[in-house]
Each structure stands twice: as structure tokens, then as C-alpha cells.
PDB file of C-alpha atoms in Angstrom:
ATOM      1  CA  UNK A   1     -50.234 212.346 -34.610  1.00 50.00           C
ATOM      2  CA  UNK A   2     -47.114 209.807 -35.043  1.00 53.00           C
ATOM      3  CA  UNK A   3     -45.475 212.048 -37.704  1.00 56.00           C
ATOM      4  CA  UNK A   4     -45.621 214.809 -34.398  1.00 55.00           C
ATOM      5  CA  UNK A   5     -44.184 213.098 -32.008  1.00 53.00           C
ATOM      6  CA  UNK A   6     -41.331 211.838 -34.627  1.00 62.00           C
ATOM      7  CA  UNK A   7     -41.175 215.283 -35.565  1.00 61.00           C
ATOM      8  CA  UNK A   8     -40.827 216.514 -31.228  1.00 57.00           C
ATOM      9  CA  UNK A   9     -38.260 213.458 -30.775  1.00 59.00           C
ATOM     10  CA  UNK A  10     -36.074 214.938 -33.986  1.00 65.00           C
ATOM     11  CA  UNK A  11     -36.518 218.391 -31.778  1.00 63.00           C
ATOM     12  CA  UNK A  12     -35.678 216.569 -28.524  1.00 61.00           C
ATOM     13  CA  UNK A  13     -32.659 215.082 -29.804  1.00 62.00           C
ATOM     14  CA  UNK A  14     -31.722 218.391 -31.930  1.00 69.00           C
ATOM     15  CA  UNK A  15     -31.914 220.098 -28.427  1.00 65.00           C
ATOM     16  CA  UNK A  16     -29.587 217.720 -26.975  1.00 62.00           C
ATOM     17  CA  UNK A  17     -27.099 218.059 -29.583  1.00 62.00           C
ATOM     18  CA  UNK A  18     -26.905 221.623 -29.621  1.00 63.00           C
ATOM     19  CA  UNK A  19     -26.663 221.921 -26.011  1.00 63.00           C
ATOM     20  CA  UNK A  20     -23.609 219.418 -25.758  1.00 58.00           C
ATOM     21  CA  UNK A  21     -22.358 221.443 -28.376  1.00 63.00           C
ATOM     22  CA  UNK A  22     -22.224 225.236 -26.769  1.00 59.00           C
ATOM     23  CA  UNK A  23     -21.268 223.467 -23.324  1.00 58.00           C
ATOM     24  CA  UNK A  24     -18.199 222.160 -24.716  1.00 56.00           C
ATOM     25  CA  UNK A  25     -17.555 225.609 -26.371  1.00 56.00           C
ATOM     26  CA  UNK A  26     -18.444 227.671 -23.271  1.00 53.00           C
ATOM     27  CA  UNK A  27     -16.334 225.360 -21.183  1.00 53.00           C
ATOM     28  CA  UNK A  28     -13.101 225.990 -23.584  1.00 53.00           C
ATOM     29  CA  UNK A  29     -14.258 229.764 -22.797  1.00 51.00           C
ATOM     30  CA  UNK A  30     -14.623 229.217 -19.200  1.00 50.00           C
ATOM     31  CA  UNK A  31     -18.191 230.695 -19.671  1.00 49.00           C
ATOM     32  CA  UNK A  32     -20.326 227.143 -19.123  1.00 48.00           C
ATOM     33  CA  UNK A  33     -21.417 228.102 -15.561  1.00 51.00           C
ATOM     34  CA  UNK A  34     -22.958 231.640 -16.392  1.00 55.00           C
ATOM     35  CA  UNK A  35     -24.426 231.053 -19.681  1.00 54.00           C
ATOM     36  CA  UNK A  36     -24.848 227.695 -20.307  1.00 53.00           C
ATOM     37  CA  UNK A  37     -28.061 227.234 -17.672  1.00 61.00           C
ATOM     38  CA  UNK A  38     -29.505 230.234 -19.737  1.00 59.00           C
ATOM     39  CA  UNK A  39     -28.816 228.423 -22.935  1.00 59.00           C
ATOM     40  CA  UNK A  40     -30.311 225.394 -21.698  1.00 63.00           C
ATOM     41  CA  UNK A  41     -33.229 227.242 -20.385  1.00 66.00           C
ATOM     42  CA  UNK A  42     -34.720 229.031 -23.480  1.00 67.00           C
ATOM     43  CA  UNK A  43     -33.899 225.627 -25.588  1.00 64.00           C
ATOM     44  CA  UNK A  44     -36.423 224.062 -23.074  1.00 67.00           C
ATOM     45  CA  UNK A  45     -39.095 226.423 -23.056  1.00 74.00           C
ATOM     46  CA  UNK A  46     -38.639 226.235 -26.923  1.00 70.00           C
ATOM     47  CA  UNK A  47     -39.689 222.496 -26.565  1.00 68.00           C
ATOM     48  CA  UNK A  48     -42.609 223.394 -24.281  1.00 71.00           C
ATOM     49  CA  UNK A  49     -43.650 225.488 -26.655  1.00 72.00           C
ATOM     50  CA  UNK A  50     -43.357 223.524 -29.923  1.00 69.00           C
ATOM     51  CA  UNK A  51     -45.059 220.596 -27.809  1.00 67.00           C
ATOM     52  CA  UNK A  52     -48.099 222.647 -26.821  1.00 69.00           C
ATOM     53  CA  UNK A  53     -48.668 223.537 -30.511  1.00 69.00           C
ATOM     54  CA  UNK A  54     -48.423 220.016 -31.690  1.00 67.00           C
ATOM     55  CA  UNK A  55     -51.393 218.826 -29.200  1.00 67.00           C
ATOM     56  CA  UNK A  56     -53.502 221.985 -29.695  1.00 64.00           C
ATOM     57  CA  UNK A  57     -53.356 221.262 -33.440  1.00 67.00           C
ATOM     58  CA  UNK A  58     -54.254 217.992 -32.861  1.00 61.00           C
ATOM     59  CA  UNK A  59     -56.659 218.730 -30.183  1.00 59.00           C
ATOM     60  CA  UNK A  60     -58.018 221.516 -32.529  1.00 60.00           C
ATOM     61  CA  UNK A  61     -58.301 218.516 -35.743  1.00 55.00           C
ATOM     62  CA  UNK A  62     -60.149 215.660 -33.840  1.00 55.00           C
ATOM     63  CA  UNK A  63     -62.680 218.819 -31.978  1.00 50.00           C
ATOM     64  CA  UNK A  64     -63.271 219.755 -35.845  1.00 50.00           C
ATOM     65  CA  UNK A  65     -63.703 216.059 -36.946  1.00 42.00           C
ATOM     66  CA  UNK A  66     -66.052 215.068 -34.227  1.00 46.00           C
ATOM     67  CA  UNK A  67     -68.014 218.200 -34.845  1.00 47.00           C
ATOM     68  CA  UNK A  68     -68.228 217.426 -38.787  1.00 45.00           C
ATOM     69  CA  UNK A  69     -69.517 213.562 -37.448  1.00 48.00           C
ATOM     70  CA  UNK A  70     -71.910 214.899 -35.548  1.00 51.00           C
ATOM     71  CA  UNK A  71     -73.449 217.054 -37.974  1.00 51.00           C
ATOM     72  CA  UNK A  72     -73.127 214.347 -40.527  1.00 54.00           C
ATOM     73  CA  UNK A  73     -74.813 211.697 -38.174  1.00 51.00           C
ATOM     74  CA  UNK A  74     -78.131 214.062 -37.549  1.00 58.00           C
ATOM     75  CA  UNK A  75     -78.589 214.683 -41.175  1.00 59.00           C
ATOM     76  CA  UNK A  76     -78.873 211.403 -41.388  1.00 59.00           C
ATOM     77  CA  UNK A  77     -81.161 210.566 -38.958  1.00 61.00           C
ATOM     78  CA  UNK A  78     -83.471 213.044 -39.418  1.00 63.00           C
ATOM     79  CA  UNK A  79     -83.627 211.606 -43.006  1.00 60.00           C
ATOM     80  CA  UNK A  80     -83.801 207.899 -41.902  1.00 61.00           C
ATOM     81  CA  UNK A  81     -86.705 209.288 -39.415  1.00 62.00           C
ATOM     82  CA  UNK A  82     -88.406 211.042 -42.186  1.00 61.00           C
ATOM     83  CA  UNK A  83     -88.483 207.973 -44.412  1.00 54.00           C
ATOM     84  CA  UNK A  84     -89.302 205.260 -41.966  1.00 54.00           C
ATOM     85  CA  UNK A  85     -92.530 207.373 -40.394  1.00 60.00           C
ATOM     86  CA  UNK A  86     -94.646 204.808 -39.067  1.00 61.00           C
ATOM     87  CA  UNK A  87     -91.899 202.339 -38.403  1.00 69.00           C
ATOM     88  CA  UNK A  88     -91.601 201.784 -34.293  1.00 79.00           C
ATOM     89  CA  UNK A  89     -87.829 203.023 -33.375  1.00 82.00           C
ATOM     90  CA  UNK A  90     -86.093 200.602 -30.970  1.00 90.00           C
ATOM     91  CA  UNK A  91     -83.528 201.530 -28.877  1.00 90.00           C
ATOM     92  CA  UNK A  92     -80.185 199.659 -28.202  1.00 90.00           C
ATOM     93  CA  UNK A  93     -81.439 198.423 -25.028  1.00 92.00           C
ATOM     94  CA  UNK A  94     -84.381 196.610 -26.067  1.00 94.00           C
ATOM     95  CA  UNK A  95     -82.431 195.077 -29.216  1.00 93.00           C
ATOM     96  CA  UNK A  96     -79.838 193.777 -26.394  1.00 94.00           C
ATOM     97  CA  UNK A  97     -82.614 192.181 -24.098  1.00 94.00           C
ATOM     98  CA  UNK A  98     -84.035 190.128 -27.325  1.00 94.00           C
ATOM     99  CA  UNK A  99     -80.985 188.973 -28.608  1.00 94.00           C
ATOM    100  CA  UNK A 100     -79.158 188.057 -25.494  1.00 93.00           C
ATOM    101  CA  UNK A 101     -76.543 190.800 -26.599  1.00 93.00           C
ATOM    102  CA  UNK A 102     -76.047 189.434 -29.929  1.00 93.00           C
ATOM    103  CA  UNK A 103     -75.329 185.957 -28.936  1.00 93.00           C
ATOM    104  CA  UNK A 104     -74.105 184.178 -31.857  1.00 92.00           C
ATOM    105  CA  UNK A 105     -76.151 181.059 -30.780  1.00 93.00           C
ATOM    106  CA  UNK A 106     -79.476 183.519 -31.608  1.00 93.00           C
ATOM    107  CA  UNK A 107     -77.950 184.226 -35.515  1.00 91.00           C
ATOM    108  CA  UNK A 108     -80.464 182.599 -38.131  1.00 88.00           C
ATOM    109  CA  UNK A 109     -78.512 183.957 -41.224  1.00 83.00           C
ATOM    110  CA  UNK A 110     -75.362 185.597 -42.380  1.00 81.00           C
ATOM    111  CA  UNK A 111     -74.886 187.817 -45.651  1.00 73.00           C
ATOM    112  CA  UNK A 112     -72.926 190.624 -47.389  1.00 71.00           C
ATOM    113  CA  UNK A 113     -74.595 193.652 -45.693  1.00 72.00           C
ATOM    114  CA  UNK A 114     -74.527 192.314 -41.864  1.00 81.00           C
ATOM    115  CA  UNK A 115     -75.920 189.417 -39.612  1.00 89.00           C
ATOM    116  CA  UNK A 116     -79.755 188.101 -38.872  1.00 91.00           C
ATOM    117  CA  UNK A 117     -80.406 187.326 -35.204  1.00 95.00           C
ATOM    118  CA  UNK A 118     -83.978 185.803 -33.777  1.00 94.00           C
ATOM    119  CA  UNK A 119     -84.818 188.071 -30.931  1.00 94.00           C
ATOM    120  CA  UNK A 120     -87.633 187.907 -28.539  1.00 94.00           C
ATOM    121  CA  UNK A 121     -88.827 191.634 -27.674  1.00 92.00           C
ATOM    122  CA  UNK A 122     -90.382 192.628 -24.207  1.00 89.00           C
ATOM    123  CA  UNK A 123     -94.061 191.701 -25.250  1.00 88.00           C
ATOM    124  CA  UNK A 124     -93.286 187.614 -26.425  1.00 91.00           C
ATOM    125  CA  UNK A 125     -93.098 188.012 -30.216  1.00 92.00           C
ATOM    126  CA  UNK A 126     -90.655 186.606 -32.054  1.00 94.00           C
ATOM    127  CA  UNK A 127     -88.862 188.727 -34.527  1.00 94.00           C
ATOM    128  CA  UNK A 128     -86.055 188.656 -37.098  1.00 94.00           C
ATOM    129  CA  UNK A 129     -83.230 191.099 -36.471  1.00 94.00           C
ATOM    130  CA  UNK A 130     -81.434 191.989 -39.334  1.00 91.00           C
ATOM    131  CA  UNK A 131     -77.836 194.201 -37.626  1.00 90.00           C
ATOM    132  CA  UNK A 132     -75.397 195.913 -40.507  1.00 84.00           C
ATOM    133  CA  UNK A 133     -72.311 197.613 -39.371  1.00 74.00           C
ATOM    134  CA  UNK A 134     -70.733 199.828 -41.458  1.00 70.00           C
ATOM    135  CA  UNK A 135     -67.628 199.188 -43.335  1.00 66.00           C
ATOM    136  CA  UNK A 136     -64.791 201.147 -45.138  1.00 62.00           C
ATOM    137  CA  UNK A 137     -67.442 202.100 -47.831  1.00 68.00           C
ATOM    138  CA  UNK A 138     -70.136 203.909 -45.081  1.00 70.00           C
ATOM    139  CA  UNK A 139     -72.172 205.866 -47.808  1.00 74.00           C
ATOM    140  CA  UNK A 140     -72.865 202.640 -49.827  1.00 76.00           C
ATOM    141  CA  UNK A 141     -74.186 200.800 -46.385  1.00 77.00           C
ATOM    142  CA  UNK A 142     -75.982 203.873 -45.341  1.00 77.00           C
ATOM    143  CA  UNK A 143     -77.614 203.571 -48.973  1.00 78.00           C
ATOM    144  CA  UNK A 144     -78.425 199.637 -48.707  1.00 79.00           C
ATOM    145  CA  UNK A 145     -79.875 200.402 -45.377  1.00 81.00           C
ATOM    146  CA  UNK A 146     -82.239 203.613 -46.662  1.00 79.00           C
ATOM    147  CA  UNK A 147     -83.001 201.465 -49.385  1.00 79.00           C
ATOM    148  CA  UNK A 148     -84.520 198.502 -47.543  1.00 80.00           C
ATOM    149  CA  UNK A 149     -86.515 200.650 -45.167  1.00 79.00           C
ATOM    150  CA  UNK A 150     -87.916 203.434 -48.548  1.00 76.00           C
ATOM    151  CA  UNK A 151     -89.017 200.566 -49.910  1.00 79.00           C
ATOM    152  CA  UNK A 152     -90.652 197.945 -47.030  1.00 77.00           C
ATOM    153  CA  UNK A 153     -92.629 200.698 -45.447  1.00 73.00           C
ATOM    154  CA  UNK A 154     -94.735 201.709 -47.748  1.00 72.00           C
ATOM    155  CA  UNK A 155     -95.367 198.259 -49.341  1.00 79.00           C
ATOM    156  CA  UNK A 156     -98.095 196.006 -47.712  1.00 81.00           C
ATOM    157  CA  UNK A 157     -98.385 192.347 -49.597  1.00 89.00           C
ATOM    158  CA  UNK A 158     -98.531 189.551 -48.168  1.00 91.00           C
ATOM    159  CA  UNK A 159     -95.745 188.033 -50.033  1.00 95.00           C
ATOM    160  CA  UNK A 160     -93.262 191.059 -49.139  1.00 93.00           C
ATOM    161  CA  UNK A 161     -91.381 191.042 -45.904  1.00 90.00           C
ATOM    162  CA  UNK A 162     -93.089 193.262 -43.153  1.00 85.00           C
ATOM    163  CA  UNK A 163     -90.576 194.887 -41.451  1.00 85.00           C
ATOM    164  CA  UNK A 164     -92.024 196.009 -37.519  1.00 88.00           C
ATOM    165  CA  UNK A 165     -88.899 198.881 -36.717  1.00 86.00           C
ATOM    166  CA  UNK A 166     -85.523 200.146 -36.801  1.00 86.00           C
ATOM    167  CA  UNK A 167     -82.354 201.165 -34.899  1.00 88.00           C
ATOM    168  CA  UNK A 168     -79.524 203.645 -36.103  1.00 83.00           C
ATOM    169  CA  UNK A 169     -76.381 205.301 -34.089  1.00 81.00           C
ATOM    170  CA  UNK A 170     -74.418 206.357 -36.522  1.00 74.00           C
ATOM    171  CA  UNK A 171     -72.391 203.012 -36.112  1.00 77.00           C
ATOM    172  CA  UNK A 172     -74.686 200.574 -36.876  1.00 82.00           C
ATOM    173  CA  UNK A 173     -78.114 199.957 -38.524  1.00 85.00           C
ATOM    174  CA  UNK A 174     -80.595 197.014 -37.572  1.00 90.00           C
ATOM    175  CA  UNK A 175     -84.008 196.783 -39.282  1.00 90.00           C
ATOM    176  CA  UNK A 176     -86.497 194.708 -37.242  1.00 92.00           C
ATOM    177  CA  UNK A 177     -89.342 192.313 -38.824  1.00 91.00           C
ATOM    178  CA  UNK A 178     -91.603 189.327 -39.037  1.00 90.00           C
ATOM    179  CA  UNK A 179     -89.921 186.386 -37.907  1.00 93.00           C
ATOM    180  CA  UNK A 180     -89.981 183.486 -40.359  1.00 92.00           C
ATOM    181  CA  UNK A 181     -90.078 179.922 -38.729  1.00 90.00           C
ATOM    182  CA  UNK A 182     -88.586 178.028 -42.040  1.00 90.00           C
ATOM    183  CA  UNK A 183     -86.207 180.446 -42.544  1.00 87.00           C
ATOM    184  CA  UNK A 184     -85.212 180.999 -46.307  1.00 90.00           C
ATOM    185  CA  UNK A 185     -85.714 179.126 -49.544  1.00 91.00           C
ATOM    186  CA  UNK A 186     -82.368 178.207 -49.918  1.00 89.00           C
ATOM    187  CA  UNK A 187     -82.427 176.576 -46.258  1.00 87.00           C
ATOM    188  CA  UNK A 188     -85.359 174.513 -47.307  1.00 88.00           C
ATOM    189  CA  UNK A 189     -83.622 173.510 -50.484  1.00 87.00           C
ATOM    190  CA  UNK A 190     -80.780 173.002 -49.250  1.00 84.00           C
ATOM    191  CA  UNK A 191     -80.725 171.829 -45.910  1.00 74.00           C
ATOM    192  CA  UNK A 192     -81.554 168.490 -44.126  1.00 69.00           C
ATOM    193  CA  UNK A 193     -83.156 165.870 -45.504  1.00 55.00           C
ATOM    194  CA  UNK A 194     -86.052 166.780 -43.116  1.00 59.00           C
ATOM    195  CA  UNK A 195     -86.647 170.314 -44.770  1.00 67.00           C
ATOM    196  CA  UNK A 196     -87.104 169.012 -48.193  1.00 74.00           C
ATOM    197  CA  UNK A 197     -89.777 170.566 -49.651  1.00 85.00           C
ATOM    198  CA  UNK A 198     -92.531 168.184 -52.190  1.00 88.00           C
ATOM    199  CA  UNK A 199     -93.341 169.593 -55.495  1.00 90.00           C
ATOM    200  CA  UNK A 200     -96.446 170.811 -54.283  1.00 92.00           C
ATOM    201  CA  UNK A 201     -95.244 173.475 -51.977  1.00 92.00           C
ATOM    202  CA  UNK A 202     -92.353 174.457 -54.189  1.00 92.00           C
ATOM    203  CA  UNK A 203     -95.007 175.403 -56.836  1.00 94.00           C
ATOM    204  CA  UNK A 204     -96.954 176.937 -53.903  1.00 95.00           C
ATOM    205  CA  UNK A 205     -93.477 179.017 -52.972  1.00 95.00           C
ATOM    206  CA  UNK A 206     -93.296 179.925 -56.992  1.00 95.00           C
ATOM    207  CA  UNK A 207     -96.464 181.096 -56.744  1.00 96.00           C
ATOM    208  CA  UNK A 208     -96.394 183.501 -53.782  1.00 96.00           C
ATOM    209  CA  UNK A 209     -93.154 185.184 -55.273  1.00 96.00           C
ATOM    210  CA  UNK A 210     -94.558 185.567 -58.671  1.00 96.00           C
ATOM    211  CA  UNK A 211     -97.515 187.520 -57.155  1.00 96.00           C
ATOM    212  CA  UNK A 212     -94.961 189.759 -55.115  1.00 95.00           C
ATOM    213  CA  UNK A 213     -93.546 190.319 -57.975  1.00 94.00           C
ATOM    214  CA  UNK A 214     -96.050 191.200 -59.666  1.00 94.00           C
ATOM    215  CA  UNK A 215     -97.506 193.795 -57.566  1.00 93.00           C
ATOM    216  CA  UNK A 216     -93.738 195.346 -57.222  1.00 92.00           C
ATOM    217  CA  UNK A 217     -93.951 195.689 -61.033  1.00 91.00           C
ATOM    218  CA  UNK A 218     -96.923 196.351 -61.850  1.00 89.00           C
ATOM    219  CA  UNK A 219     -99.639 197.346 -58.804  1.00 88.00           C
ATOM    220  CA  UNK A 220     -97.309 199.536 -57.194  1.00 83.00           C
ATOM    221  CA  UNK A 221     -98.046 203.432 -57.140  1.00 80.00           C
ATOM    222  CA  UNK A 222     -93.644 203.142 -58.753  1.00 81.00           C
ATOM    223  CA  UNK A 223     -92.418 199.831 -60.515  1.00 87.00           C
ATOM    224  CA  UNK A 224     -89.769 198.719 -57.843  1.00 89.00           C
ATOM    225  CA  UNK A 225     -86.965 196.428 -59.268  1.00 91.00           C
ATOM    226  CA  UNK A 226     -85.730 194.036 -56.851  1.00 90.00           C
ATOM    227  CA  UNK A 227     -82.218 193.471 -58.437  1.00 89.00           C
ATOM    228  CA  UNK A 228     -81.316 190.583 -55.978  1.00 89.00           C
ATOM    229  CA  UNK A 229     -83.652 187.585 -55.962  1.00 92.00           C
ATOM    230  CA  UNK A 230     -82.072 184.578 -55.105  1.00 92.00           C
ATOM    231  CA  UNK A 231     -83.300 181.877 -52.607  1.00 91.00           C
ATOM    232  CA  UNK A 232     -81.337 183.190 -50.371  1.00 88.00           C
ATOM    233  CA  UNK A 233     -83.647 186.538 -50.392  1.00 91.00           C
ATOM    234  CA  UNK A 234     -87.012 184.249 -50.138  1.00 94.00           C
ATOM    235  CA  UNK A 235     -88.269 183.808 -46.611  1.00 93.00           C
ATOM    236  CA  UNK A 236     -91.084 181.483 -45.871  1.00 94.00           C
ATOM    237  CA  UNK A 237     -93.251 181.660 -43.167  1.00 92.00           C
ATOM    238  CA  UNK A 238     -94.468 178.467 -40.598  1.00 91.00           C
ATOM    239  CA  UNK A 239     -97.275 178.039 -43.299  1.00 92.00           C
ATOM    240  CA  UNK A 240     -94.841 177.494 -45.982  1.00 92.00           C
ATOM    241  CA  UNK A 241     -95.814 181.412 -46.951  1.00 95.00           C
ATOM    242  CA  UNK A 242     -92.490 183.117 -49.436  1.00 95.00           C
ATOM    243  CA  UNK A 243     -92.171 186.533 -48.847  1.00 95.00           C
ATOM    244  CA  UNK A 244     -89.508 188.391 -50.941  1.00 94.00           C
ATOM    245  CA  UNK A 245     -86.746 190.244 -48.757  1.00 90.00           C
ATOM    246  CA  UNK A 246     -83.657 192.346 -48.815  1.00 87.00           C
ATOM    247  CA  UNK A 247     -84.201 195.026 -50.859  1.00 86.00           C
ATOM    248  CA  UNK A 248     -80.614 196.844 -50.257  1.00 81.00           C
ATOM    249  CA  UNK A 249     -79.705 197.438 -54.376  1.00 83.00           C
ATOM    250  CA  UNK A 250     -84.064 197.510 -55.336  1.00 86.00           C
ATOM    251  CA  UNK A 251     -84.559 200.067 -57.946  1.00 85.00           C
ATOM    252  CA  UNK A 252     -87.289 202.239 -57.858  1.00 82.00           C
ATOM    253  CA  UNK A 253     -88.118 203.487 -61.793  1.00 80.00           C
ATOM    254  CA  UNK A 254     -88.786 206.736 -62.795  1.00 67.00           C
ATOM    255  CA  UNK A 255     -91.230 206.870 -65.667  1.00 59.00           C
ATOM    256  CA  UNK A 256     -89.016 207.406 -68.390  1.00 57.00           C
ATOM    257  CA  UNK A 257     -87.339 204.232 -67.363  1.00 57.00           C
ATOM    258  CA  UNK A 258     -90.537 202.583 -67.739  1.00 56.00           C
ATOM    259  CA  UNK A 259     -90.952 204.465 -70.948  1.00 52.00           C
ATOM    260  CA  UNK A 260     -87.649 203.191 -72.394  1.00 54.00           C
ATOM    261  CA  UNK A 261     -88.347 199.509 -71.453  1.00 51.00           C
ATOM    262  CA  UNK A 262     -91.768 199.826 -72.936  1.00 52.00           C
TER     263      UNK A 262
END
């Protein structure tokens, strides 16, 4: 659009140019008063013209851009919706109304894919709120975001987090699930002196994520890799409960994989 208009200015003042120009020579002719308003005329509707065909192009580009978006945006939806079956679908509304518009005093946690908010839904229950916007690199958030719910819906283990529903616009993508009251492992490590954790329920915490990850390797109908497990990614529950989260980059093998490694 800018390179346009610098091209209709270079007309504009081409126009202007020219017209001073055959003035001054029809004026040395003593011809300026019959021709020159005709002259001046057809280099004006000349303008008009070029004008109108810059902003229908343009019109014409953004009308075939939107179009292409749209068509882009309900493939993928009716892909998310195919995947995420039994998941409950929120809409914006209710995800507004729990979060108190995404106040930053309700944000639990902050990493590389997009913020976690604790939202109270219509009903009372407290629930974690996981919102992703996408960046310059859409496909590879769209992916993170497919990933996560592929995975979490069809697993049920108590040490794997539950996620409860969804949201997707096309602009952003917010998976909804179990609030956990202690927040992550790394908070508990890490944090006050008041969250330090005994040796007891560390081994406890060991314990729960070696049994999710064993049933991700090996009880699962396909092995799933989790490719990301950190403290960060272990969220335990008010009864000191890990459950394994954020399965953005998992890997789900294919038998040959499991073949190879074998």
C-alpha cells in the first residue's frame, strides 16, 4: 500500500510538472485559455483513474487474503474439533468472566508457549487456564497447541494432567484443566522457605512421575515421549499429588521407532 501512494504522489507531482510546463508554452502561443483547461482536464481524470486502480488492487488483495484466512482458520478448527471430541469447548465469554479478563493479578505461571491464569468458571471450580497467542512462527504454535490436546484427551492417569476444555479463534488458543493448589515442582523447590518440601514427599513426587511415565511408555495403546520434563512441567496437586504437564514437543512413536530403540 505505501509503495502506491509513493507511486500516486510521483504521478501527482508528474501532473503538476507537466501542466506548468504546456501552460507556459500555450501562453508564449497565446493558446493557454482554450486548451490549457482541456489539458488540465484529461491529466486529472488520468489521476482519478490511476487512483481507483491502486485501491481496487488493494481492495481486491486484502478481499483475497481474508478469504484465504478464513478458509485456513476452519480447516483448522474442524481438525482441532475432531481431535479434542469429548473435550467441553468454552467460549471467550466464559474464559473472560473466570479470569477477570485476564487480569495479570490471576496469572499462576509464565512460559515459552503463552501465560497460565487461575480462573473460576460459572459453576465454582477452580481451574488452570493455560492462554497461547500466536507468534511470527503460527504453524509451530498451532502444532504445540494440537499436540497438548492429541495427547491429554485420550490419556486418563492419575499422575497426567486432566485437561477439562478448550478455546480457539484463530488468534489465540487456551486449553482449560485441573487446577493445582501447589502449583509446580519447581515452585515448591524453589520458592519460600514455607514451600519446602521434606524428603518424604519429594520421594512421594518421584514416585508419582515415574508411574506417569511409565504408563506413557509402556501401558499406553502408543509409547508417547514427553521430550520436556523439567520441574517446571510437574504440577502437584493440594495432596502433594505430581502430575506431568505440557506436552507441546511429546512424541508419539510409530512402531518402527520402537523397533529401532529396541
Amino acid at each position: 500500500m505505501r509503495k502506491s501512494v509513493r507511486i500516486l504522489l510521483l504521478l501527482y507531482l508528474t501532473t503538476c510538472v507537466v501542466s506548468l510546463i504546456i501552460s507556459w508554452k500555450l501562453y508564449s502561443l497565446h493558446l493557454v485559455l482554450r486548451v490549457y483547461p482541456l489539458v488540465t482536464t484529461i491529466l486529472f481524470i488520468v489521476s482519478c483513474v490511476f487512483l481507483f486502480l491502486v485501491f481496487l488492487r488493494h481492495y481486491m488483495n486484502r478481499s483475497r487474503v481474508s478469504h484465504f484466512q478464513k478458509l485456513h482458520f476452519q480447516i483448522e478448527e474442524a481438525k482441532i474439533k475432531r481431535i479434542s471430541q469429548p473435550c467441553l469447548k468454552f467460549t471467550r465469554k466464559e474464559l473472560l468472566e473466570a479470569t477477570g479478563n485476564f487480569s495479570d493479578r490471576k496469572i499462576i505461571g509464565k512460559g515459552q508457549f503463552g501465560t497460565v491464569y487461575r480462573g473460576i468458571l460459572a459453576k465454582g471450580q477452580t481451574v488452570a487456564i493455560k492462554r497461547m497467542e500466536f507468534s511470527e512462527d503460527r504453524e509451530y504454535c498451532l502444532k504445540h497447541f494440537l499436540s497438548e490436546l492429541q495427547i491429554l484427551e485420550g490419556l486418563r492417569h492419575r499422575n497426567l494432567m486432566r485437561i477439562l476444555g478448550y478455546f480457539f479463534d484463530g488468534q489465540e488458543m487456551i486449553i482449560v484443566s485441573k487446577f493445582m493448589a501447589n502449583f509446580s515442582l519447581d515452585v515448591l523447590l524453589h520458592g519460600p522457605l514455607d514451600c519446602r518440601l521434606d524428603w518424604k514427599q519429594r520421594l512421594n513426587i518421584a514416585v508419582g512421575v515415574a508411574h506417569g511415565l511409565a504408563y506413557l511408555h509402556h501401558e499406553c495403546m502408543n509409547t508417547i515421549v514427553h521430550c520436556d520434563l523439567k520441574p517446571g512441567n510437574i504440577l502437584v496437586d493440594e495432596h502433594l499429588e505430581a502430575h506431568i504437564a505440557d506436552f507441546g514437543v511429546a512424541r508419539i512413536m510409530t512402531n518402527n521407532e520402537k523397533e529401532h530403540i529396541k
